[in-house]
CSV table of C-alpha atoms and ligand atoms in Angstrom, one decimal:
chain,number,residue,atom,x,y,z
A,1103,UNK,CA,-0.1,-0.1,0.2
A,1104,UNK,CA,1.6,3.1,-1.2
A,1105,UNK,CA,0.2,6.6,0.5
A,1106,UNK,CA,0.5,10.1,-1.6
A,1107,UNK,CA,0.8,12.8,0.7
A,1108,UNK,CA,2.6,16.3,0.6
A,1109,UNK,CA,3.0,18.4,3.8
A,1110,UNK,CA,2.4,21.5,1.4
A,1111,UNK,CA,-1.8,20.3,1.9
A,1112,UNK,CA,-1.5,21.7,5.6
A,1113,UNK,CA,-0.8,25.4,4.7
A,1114,UNK,CA,-3.8,26.7,4.2
A,1115,UNK,CA,-6.3,26.9,6.7
A,1116,UNK,CA,-9.5,28.7,7.8
A,1117,UNK,CA,-9.5,28.7,11.8
A,1118,UNK,CA,-12.7,27.0,12.9
A,1119,UNK,CA,-13.4,25.3,9.5
A,1120,UNK,CA,-14.3,21.3,10.0
A,1121,UNK,CA,-12.1,20.8,6.6
A,1122,UNK,CA,-8.8,21.2,8.9
A,1123,UNK,CA,-5.0,20.5,8.1
A,1124,UNK,CA,-5.1,18.7,11.7
A,1125,UNK,CA,-7.2,15.9,10.3
A,1126,UNK,CA,-4.8,15.3,7.5
A,1127,UNK,CA,-1.6,16.4,9.5
A,1128,UNK,CA,-2.4,13.4,12.5
A,1129,UNK,CA,-3.5,10.8,9.8
A,1130,UNK,CA,-0.4,11.3,8.0
A,1131,UNK,CA,1.6,11.0,11.6
A,1132,UNK,CA,0.0,8.1,12.4
A,1133,UNK,CA,0.2,6.0,9.5
A,1134,UNK,CA,3.8,7.0,9.4
A,1135,UNK,CA,4.1,5.4,12.7
A,1136,UNK,CA,2.9,2.6,11.3
A,1137,UNK,CA,5.2,1.9,8.7
A,1138,UNK,CA,3.2,3.3,5.3
A,1139,UNK,CA,5.4,4.3,2.5
A,1140,UNK,CA,4.7,7.6,1.0
A,1141,UNK,CA,5.0,9.1,-2.0
A,1142,UNK,CA,5.3,12.6,-2.8
A,1143,UNK,CA,2.6,14.0,-5.5
A,1144,UNK,CA,3.3,16.6,-8.5
A,1145,UNK,CA,0.4,19.4,-9.3
A,1146,UNK,CA,-1.7,18.5,-12.0
A,1147,UNK,CA,-1.7,20.5,-15.5
A,1148,UNK,CA,-4.1,23.3,-15.9
A,1149,UNK,CA,-5.1,21.3,-19.1
A,1150,UNK,CA,-6.0,18.3,-16.7
A,1151,UNK,CA,-8.3,20.5,-14.6
A,1152,UNK,CA,-9.9,21.6,-17.6
A,1153,UNK,CA,-10.6,18.0,-18.8
A,1154,UNK,CA,-13.1,18.4,-15.8
A,1155,UNK,CA,-14.0,21.8,-15.3
A,1156,UNK,CA,-15.1,25.2,-17.5
A,1157,UNK,CA,-12.7,27.7,-18.3
A,1158,UNK,CA,-14.7,30.0,-15.9
A,1159,UNK,CA,-14.3,27.8,-13.0
A,1160,UNK,CA,-10.4,27.3,-13.4
A,1161,UNK,CA,-9.9,31.0,-14.1
A,1162,UNK,CA,-12.1,31.7,-11.2
A,1163,UNK,CA,-10.0,29.3,-8.9
A,1164,UNK,CA,-6.8,30.7,-10.3
A,1165,UNK,CA,-7.4,34.7,-9.5
A,1166,UNK,CA,-9.0,33.8,-6.3
A,1167,UNK,CA,-12.4,35.4,-7.8
A,1168,UNK,CA,-15.3,34.1,-6.0
A,1169,UNK,CA,-16.8,33.9,-2.5
A,1170,UNK,CA,-18.2,30.8,-0.8
A,1171,UNK,CA,-18.6,30.7,3.0
A,1172,UNK,CA,-17.7,26.9,3.2
A,1173,UNK,CA,-15.0,27.0,0.1
A,1174,UNK,CA,-13.1,30.2,1.0
A,1175,UNK,CA,-10.7,32.0,-1.6
A,1176,UNK,CA,-7.7,31.4,0.9
A,1177,UNK,CA,-4.1,32.4,-0.6
A,1178,UNK,CA,-2.3,29.8,-2.9
A,1179,UNK,CA,-5.8,28.0,-3.2
A,1180,UNK,CA,-5.3,27.1,-7.1
A,1181,UNK,CA,-1.8,25.8,-6.3
A,1182,UNK,CA,-3.2,23.6,-3.5
A,1183,UNK,CA,-6.3,22.6,-5.7
A,1184,UNK,CA,-3.7,21.6,-8.6
A,1185,UNK,CA,-1.6,19.4,-6.2
A,1186,UNK,CA,-4.6,17.6,-4.7
A,1187,UNK,CA,-5.6,16.4,-8.3
A,1188,UNK,CA,-2.2,15.6,-9.4
A,1189,UNK,CA,-1.9,13.5,-6.3
A,1190,UNK,CA,-5.1,11.9,-7.4
A,1191,UNK,CA,-4.0,11.5,-10.6
A,1192,UNK,CA,-0.6,9.8,-9.4
A,1193,UNK,CA,-3.0,7.4,-7.4
A,1194,UNK,CA,-4.7,6.7,-10.3
A,1195,UNK,CA,-1.5,5.4,-12.4
A,1196,UNK,CA,-0.2,3.7,-9.4
A,1197,UNK,CA,-3.2,1.8,-9.5
A,1198,UNK,CA,-3.1,0.9,-13.0
A,1199,UNK,CA,0.3,-0.2,-12.3
A,1200,UNK,CA,-0.8,-2.9,-10.0
A,1201,UNK,CA,-0.5,-1.7,-6.4
A,1202,UNK,CA,-2.6,-0.4,-3.8
A,1203,UNK,CA,-2.8,2.9,-3.2
A,1204,UNK,CA,-4.4,5.8,-1.2
A,1205,UNK,CA,-4.1,9.5,-1.5
A,1206,UNK,CA,-4.2,11.5,1.9
A,1207,UNK,CA,-4.5,14.9,0.5
A,1208,UNK,CA,-6.7,18.0,0.6
A,1209,UNK,CA,-8.8,19.8,-0.4
A,1210,UNK,CA,-11.2,17.2,-1.3
A,1211,UNK,CA,-13.0,17.1,-4.4
A,1212,UNK,CA,-16.3,15.3,-4.9
A,1213,UNK,CA,-18.9,18.7,-4.6
A,1214,UNK,CA,-16.9,20.5,-7.3
A,1215,UNK,CA,-18.9,20.4,-10.7
A,1216,UNK,CA,-17.7,21.0,-14.1
A,1217,UNK,CA,-18.9,24.9,-13.9
A,1218,UNK,CA,-19.0,25.6,-9.5
A,1219,UNK,CA,-16.8,25.2,-6.7
A,1220,UNK,CA,-18.7,24.3,-3.3
A,1221,UNK,CA,-18.9,22.2,0.0
A,1222,UNK,CA,-14.9,22.7,0.6
A,1223,UNK,CA,-13.9,21.5,-3.0
A,1224,UNK,CA,-12.3,23.6,-5.5
A,1225,UNK,CA,-11.5,21.1,-8.2
A,1226,UNK,CA,-12.7,17.5,-8.7
A,1227,UNK,CA,-9.8,15.3,-8.1
A,1228,UNK,CA,-11.7,12.3,-9.0
A,1229,UNK,CA,-12.9,13.5,-12.1
A,1230,UNK,CA,-9.8,14.8,-13.1
A,1231,UNK,CA,-7.7,11.4,-12.7
A,1232,UNK,CA,-10.7,9.7,-14.3
A,1233,UNK,CA,-10.6,11.7,-17.3
A,1234,UNK,CA,-7.2,11.2,-17.6
A,1235,UNK,CA,-7.5,7.2,-16.9
A,1236,UNK,CA,-10.2,7.3,-20.2
A,1237,UNK,CA,-7.4,8.6,-22.5
A,1238,UNK,CA,-6.1,5.2,-22.5
A,1239,UNK,CA,-8.9,2.9,-20.7
A,1240,UNK,CA,-12.3,2.2,-21.8
A,1241,UNK,CA,-14.1,2.0,-18.9
A,1242,UNK,CA,-13.9,3.1,-15.3
A,1243,UNK,CA,-16.0,2.8,-12.0
A,1244,UNK,CA,-16.2,5.6,-9.3
A,1245,UNK,CA,-17.6,4.4,-5.7
A,1246,UNK,CA,-18.2,7.4,-3.7
A,1247,UNK,CA,-18.5,6.3,0.1
A,1248,UNK,CA,-18.6,9.8,1.6
A,1249,UNK,CA,-21.3,10.5,3.7
A,1250,UNK,CA,-22.7,13.1,1.3
A,1251,UNK,CA,-23.6,12.9,-2.0
A,1252,UNK,CA,-21.0,12.8,-4.7
A,1253,UNK,CA,-22.7,15.9,-6.7
A,1254,UNK,CA,-20.0,17.4,-8.7
A,1255,UNK,CA,-18.6,13.8,-10.0
A,1256,UNK,CA,-22.3,13.2,-11.3
A,1257,UNK,CA,-22.4,16.4,-12.8
A,1258,UNK,CA,-19.2,15.8,-14.6
A,1259,UNK,CA,-19.8,12.3,-15.9
A,1260,UNK,CA,-23.7,11.9,-16.4
A,1261,UNK,CA,-24.5,10.2,-19.6
A,1262,UNK,CA,-20.7,9.2,-20.2
A,1263,UNK,CA,-21.5,5.7,-20.3
A,1264,UNK,CA,-17.9,4.9,-19.9
A,1265,UNK,CA,-18.2,5.7,-16.4
A,1266,UNK,CA,-20.3,4.4,-14.0
A,1267,UNK,CA,-21.1,6.4,-10.8
A,1268,UNK,CA,-22.0,4.8,-7.6
A,1269,UNK,CA,-22.8,7.2,-4.3
A,1270,UNK,CA,-24.2,5.8,-1.0
A,1271,UNK,CA,-24.8,9.2,1.0
A,1272,UNK,CA,-27.1,10.2,3.9
A,1273,UNK,CA,-30.3,11.9,3.2
A,1274,UNK,CA,-31.5,14.5,3.6
A,1275,UNK,CA,-28.3,16.1,4.4
A,1276,UNK,CA,-25.9,18.6,2.3
A,1277,UNK,CA,-26.1,19.2,-1.1
A,1278,UNK,CA,-29.7,17.7,-1.2
A,1279,UNK,CA,-28.8,15.6,-4.6
A,1280,UNK,CA,-28.4,12.1,-5.2
A,1281,UNK,CA,-32.0,11.1,-4.4
A,1282,UNK,CA,-32.9,9.2,-7.5
A,1283,UNK,CA,-30.1,7.5,-10.0
A,1284,UNK,CA,-30.1,8.8,-13.5
A,1285,UNK,CA,-28.5,7.0,-16.0
A,1286,UNK,CA,-25.0,5.8,-15.3
A,1287,UNK,CA,-25.2,7.5,-11.8
A,1288,UNK,CA,-26.6,5.3,-9.3
A,1289,UNK,CA,-27.7,6.5,-5.9
A,1290,UNK,CA,-28.3,5.2,-2.8
A,1291,UNK,CA,-29.7,7.6,-0.6
A,1292,UNK,CA,-29.7,6.1,3.3
A,1293,UNK,CA,-31.5,7.7,6.0
A,1294,UNK,CA,-29.6,9.2,9.2
A,1295,UNK,CA,-28.9,6.6,11.8
A,1296,UNK,CA,-28.8,3.8,9.2
A,1297,UNK,CA,-26.6,1.1,11.2
A,1298,UNK,CA,-23.9,-0.8,9.8
A,1299,UNK,CA,-25.4,-3.9,8.2
A,1300,UNK,CA,-28.0,-2.1,6.7
A,1301,UNK,CA,-25.1,-0.1,5.0
A,1302,UNK,CA,-22.8,-2.9,4.3
A,1303,UNK,CA,-26.0,-4.7,2.4
A,1304,UNK,CA,-26.6,-2.1,0.3
A,1305,UNK,CA,-22.8,-1.3,-0.3
A,1306,UNK,CA,-22.8,-5.4,-1.6
A,1307,UNK,CA,-26.0,-4.9,-4.0
A,1308,UNK,CA,-24.3,-1.7,-5.3
A,1309,UNK,CA,-21.0,-3.2,-6.1
A,1310,UNK,CA,-22.8,-5.9,-7.9
A,1311,UNK,CA,-23.8,-2.9,-10.7
A,1312,UNK,CA,-19.6,-2.2,-10.7
A,1313,UNK,CA,-19.1,-6.1,-11.5
A,1314,UNK,CA,-21.7,-5.7,-14.2
A,1315,UNK,CA,-20.0,-2.7,-16.0
A,1316,UNK,CA,-16.6,-4.6,-15.9
A,1317,UNK,CA,-14.5,-1.4,-15.2
A,1318,UNK,CA,-10.6,-1.3,-16.1
A,1319,UNK,CA,-10.1,0.5,-13.2
A,1320,UNK,CA,-12.0,1.8,-9.9
A,1321,UNK,CA,-11.7,4.7,-8.0
A,1322,UNK,CA,-13.0,5.2,-4.6
A,1323,UNK,CA,-14.0,8.8,-3.5
A,1324,UNK,CA,-13.3,8.0,0.5
A,1325,UNK,CA,-15.0,10.2,2.9
A,1326,UNK,CA,-15.0,8.7,6.6
A,1327,UNK,CA,-17.8,11.5,7.7
A,1328,UNK,CA,-20.0,8.2,7.6
A,1329,UNK,CA,-18.3,7.4,10.8
A,1330,UNK,CA,-20.5,6.9,14.1
A,1331,UNK,CA,-18.8,10.0,16.0
A,1332,UNK,CA,-18.5,12.3,12.7
A,1333,UNK,CA,-19.6,16.1,14.2
A,1334,UNK,CA,-21.2,17.1,11.0
A,1335,UNK,CA,-23.1,13.9,10.0
A,1336,UNK,CA,-25.4,11.2,11.3
A,1337,UNK,CA,-24.4,7.9,10.1
A,1338,UNK,CA,-23.0,4.8,12.3
A,1339,UNK,CA,-20.0,3.3,10.6
A,1340,UNK,CA,-17.3,2.2,13.2
A,1341,UNK,CA,-13.4,0.9,12.5
A,1342,UNK,CA,-15.0,-2.8,11.7
A,1343,UNK,CA,-17.2,-1.2,8.9
A,1344,UNK,CA,-14.0,0.2,7.4
A,1345,UNK,CA,-12.5,-2.9,7.3
A,1346,UNK,CA,-15.0,-4.8,5.9
A,1347,UNK,CA,-15.8,-1.9,3.1
A,1348,UNK,CA,-12.0,-2.2,2.1
A,1349,UNK,CA,-12.3,-6.1,2.0
A,1350,UNK,CA,-15.4,-6.1,-0.5
A,1351,UNK,CA,-13.2,-3.7,-2.6
A,1352,UNK,CA,-10.5,-6.0,-2.6
A,1353,UNK,CA,-12.8,-8.5,-3.8
A,1354,UNK,CA,-13.9,-6.4,-7.3
A,1355,UNK,CA,-10.4,-7.8,-8.1
A,1356,UNK,CA,-9.7,-4.6,-10.2
A,1357,UNK,CA,-6.8,-1.8,-10.3
A,1358,UNK,CA,-8.5,0.5,-7.5
A,1359,UNK,CA,-7.3,3.8,-6.1
A,1360,UNK,CA,-8.7,5.5,-3.1
A,1361,UNK,CA,-8.7,9.4,-2.6
A,1362,UNK,CA,-9.5,11.0,0.7
A,1363,UNK,CA,-12.5,13.6,0.8
A,1364,UNK,CA,-14.4,14.5,4.1
A,1365,UNK,CA,-14.4,12.9,7.3
A,1366,UNK,CA,-14.0,15.5,10.4
A,1367,UNK,CA,-13.8,13.3,13.4
A,1368,UNK,CA,-10.1,12.8,15.3
A,1369,UNK,CA,-10.5,9.2,15.1
A,1370,UNK,CA,-10.1,9.8,11.1
A,1371,UNK,CA,-6.3,8.4,11.6
A,1372,UNK,CA,-7.8,4.9,12.7
A,1373,UNK,CA,-10.8,4.9,10.2
A,1374,UNK,CA,-8.4,5.2,7.4
A,1375,UNK,CA,-6.0,2.5,9.0
A,1376,UNK,CA,-9.0,0.1,9.2
A,1377,UNK,CA,-9.8,0.6,5.6
A,1378,UNK,CA,-6.6,0.1,4.2
A,1379,UNK,CA,-5.9,-2.9,6.2
A,1380,UNK,CA,-9.3,-4.5,4.6
A,1381,UNK,CA,-8.0,-3.8,1.3
A,1382,UNK,CA,-4.7,-5.0,1.8
A,1383,UNK,CA,-5.5,-7.9,4.4
B,1150,LIG,ZN1,-18.6,14.5,3.4
């Protein structure tokens, strides 16, 4: 298991914001102590960002010319967004080469649509990496297990039959989308307080669709805000659940890379470790 990480992703901060540098910093420190191997990412190119986003959004982020309460125009945020997307591309390439890999970076990406940033996300890291993989591969699947609906990823890939998008998410919850499935985008809204067994049952059903799609590669948008103690959501997953999810992904027997999305409790390092052990076990 390789982990993509750069200390540069800890350099931006808005005090009091749940998407804090500490959540990733503590995860890095913990996983380093556990002996994981780390890879330093490079930023993606502007043309990579433009493969998933409009020129208007890329220019807005570059100039810091926007105002969004959750997704503030912080200094150098364009460079941070390009680096997180570059890390996602690197993860995709390592997975294609046959190794298991996790991108431990911020900002997250799955709420960034073709034209709009939002929900702590500037550029859609997953979409940018999958756009790149489709230059040389025919079929991809994206499994989004963040507690929030991956509305940005759905927006970017809706009607693209090469890509199967699966999202399990709490509903009602921000951003309020993903209530029904549309074409190649299959949504599994879950009631607040859904228990572990019910969650895993729905996931196994969704993974049958992934198998049917026969993807050349699978990207996982992993948010650990499905954790039972997460301060901004209401699902009930525990360490054992993350381990099981990792095992289920491993059983798909396809090149698979994972990108960190949300997750705001102090236990996030242990959630990530359980998931990685499931994949690598
Ligand atoms: Zn989330």
